[in-house]
């Protein structure tokens, strides 16, 4: 496991450097002249770091959800948290609510994510068992999706409609260090909670009846873990929009490396998610289109065949 | 360290079950499918809250204990245990030590591995094992911590005769070491041979309790299982041959 962790750290570092060196008009930075320092450190570097951190957040969130729900197809979208977070932000923008500080917008997204989690809990009847929670998550996600579509339908003007639609597809383009500074504290807090609850997460290798007899305050621990995952997903949505499939792909990448123990799976999935999103954003930068592609589009092009592969593989087992 | 169960009830599934058991006893819980065996075991280990009555072990009421305190008191093997992840037996057992506050996890691991004779399985994946091997690994997990009370729900289900006998020998051994072992089971012959005392449930009620020969009477078996039984004396003791009741008999 340590070997793969180091390897993935190295891959992330190499991809980060390549991402920073990669520009829309060529490689390197010498050709940028006097603006090189600003372009590299204030545009390219924060974009690369944001892509990597978002991938890590979604990778860890996906791994935790798959372990907790005992479902290899679980991913951040399935809890409805990503939808709730996106809906809250779009609603604030739509109603033109003026926030005292712009930096409060991420908190709005997190509030939306947490409200989704609360709705999830109410619909699931306070239960945290796999199937019931997943079905409740599908209901919450569908409802958030319907509300988002309604808000977009009633957009005040076509420009707002286009802007919100593109944001919903996910992107780390035109972001700066402020987004990184918003994401990092949430990640530190969420990872601290997940580390604190690592024994509980690890105990999900046992069937539900055995787990219930292992001395955990199950509901208490489960909701701490789900709150941490909500924070990761919401922070990702606020800083980069809704990026689908990374939370699904990254844990399976870790499993392909032979790791099935939950804590180790979370680590490898986080590193794998970071590397994946760097690659995907690299493709976004490389593909010559008049309007830059959105991360969610490229992620779906890779993720959908992967999902089909997983389903076929599961059918063979 | 004695167990006292008084007027225990859970919804419509179990009604007014009362019995007591002592350390060193292997208590078999019998009954047809749906008789309430698993419900009773889940009430015993605190996974379900009784709607009436109480389970008291060593003077403390189980339902009033914290999950952590229950963990120190009893080992539980559910009806159909399985591993959710493709991990090795060693990792599986190490994960099973959680919340046990062990002084020496390594020696505890060695103890259960030797008890269940699963040394050769440690490096293999839990999913790669045969049914019998998996069951031994799950029993090893339940034995971790050396708690004074072991609760097993149908530990011999789906095992071949060799493993059924082996599992019952291991449980007998645990009782011999002074533990209270409560086991739900379907095999009346094994129950008669290995258990010190039996509880026979019928439709959520305790139909009979006591020594195997008294509990497994023709009348009790006819009522609880709709079967008749013929007892055979063998070198090892007695064994039971069940057969269906005829229409006239039922």
PDB file of C-alpha atoms in Angstrom, chain A residues 70 199-200 202-210 212-217 258-262, chain B residues 42 47 67-68 71 76 78 80-87 91-92 95-96 98-99 138 141:
ATOM      1  CA  UNK A  70     -21.668  -1.079   1.039  1.00  0.00           C
ATOM      2  CA  UNK A 199     -12.090   2.623  13.133  1.00  0.00           C
ATOM      3  CA  UNK A 200     -15.810   2.951  12.520  1.00  0.00           C
ATOM      4  CA  UNK A 202     -12.885   0.337   8.816  1.00  0.00           C
ATOM      5  CA  UNK A 203     -15.463  -1.803  10.660  1.00  0.00           C
ATOM      6  CA  UNK A 204     -17.686  -1.635   7.560  1.00  0.00           C
ATOM      7  CA  UNK A 205     -15.757  -4.636   6.232  1.00  0.00           C
ATOM      8  CA  UNK A 206     -18.111  -6.604   8.531  1.00  0.00           C
ATOM      9  CA  UNK A 207     -21.766  -7.346   7.806  1.00  0.00           C
ATOM     10  CA  UNK A 208     -24.278  -4.952   9.484  1.00  0.00           C
ATOM     11  CA  UNK A 209     -25.142  -7.358  12.337  1.00  0.00           C
ATOM     12  CA  UNK A 210     -21.521  -7.932  13.245  1.00  0.00           C
ATOM     13  CA  UNK A 212     -23.674  -3.488  15.367  1.00  0.00           C
ATOM     14  CA  UNK A 213     -22.008  -5.672  18.017  1.00  0.00           C
ATOM     15  CA  UNK A 214     -18.557  -4.060  17.832  1.00  0.00           C
ATOM     16  CA  UNK A 215     -19.145  -1.346  20.421  1.00  0.00           C
ATOM     17  CA  UNK A 216     -19.774   1.726  18.254  1.00  0.00           C
ATOM     18  CA  UNK A 217     -22.489   4.326  18.790  1.00  0.00           C
ATOM     19  CA  UNK A 258      -5.488  -4.320  -4.943  1.00  0.00           C
ATOM     20  CA  UNK A 259      -6.462  -2.208  -1.933  1.00  0.00           C
ATOM     21  CA  UNK A 260      -9.757  -3.028  -0.207  1.00  0.00           C
ATOM     22  CA  UNK A 261      -9.106  -2.001   3.414  1.00  0.00           C
ATOM     23  CA  UNK A 262     -11.262   1.112   3.996  1.00  0.00           C
TER      24      UNK A 262
ATOM     25  CA  UNK B  42     -30.312 -10.090  19.436  1.00  0.00           C
ATOM     26  CA  UNK B  47     -28.854  -5.190  19.499  1.00  0.00           C
ATOM     27  CA  UNK B  67     -22.301  -0.239  23.286  1.00  0.00           C
ATOM     28  CA  UNK B  68     -18.678  -0.208  24.450  1.00  0.00           C
ATOM     29  CA  UNK B  71     -18.509  -5.129  23.647  1.00  0.00           C
ATOM     30  CA  UNK B  76     -21.559 -12.214  19.011  1.00  0.00           C
ATOM     31  CA  UNK B  78     -24.695 -13.371  13.748  1.00  0.00           C
ATOM     32  CA  UNK B  80     -25.070 -15.186   8.263  1.00  0.00           C
ATOM     33  CA  UNK B  81     -21.804 -13.356   8.850  1.00  0.00           C
ATOM     34  CA  UNK B  82     -19.865 -12.256   5.814  1.00  0.00           C
ATOM     35  CA  UNK B  83     -16.993  -9.967   4.895  1.00  0.00           C
ATOM     36  CA  UNK B  84     -17.922  -6.921   2.799  1.00  0.00           C
ATOM     37  CA  UNK B  85     -14.436  -6.359   1.421  1.00  0.00           C
ATOM     38  CA  UNK B  86     -11.941  -8.646  -0.295  1.00  0.00           C
ATOM     39  CA  UNK B  87      -9.323  -8.584   2.454  1.00  0.00           C
ATOM     40  CA  UNK B  91      -6.627  -8.044   8.277  1.00  0.00           C
ATOM     41  CA  UNK B  92     -10.158  -9.239   8.930  1.00  0.00           C
ATOM     42  CA  UNK B  95     -10.128  -5.209  12.285  1.00  0.00           C
ATOM     43  CA  UNK B  96     -12.263  -7.401  14.578  1.00  0.00           C
ATOM     44  CA  UNK B  98     -11.666  -2.841  17.485  1.00  0.00           C
ATOM     45  CA  UNK B  99     -12.940  -1.428  20.822  1.00  0.00           C
ATOM     46  CA  UNK B 138     -15.992 -15.694  11.769  1.00  0.00           C
ATOM     47  CA  UNK B 141     -13.530 -13.065  15.152  1.00  0.00           C
TER      48      UNK B 141
END
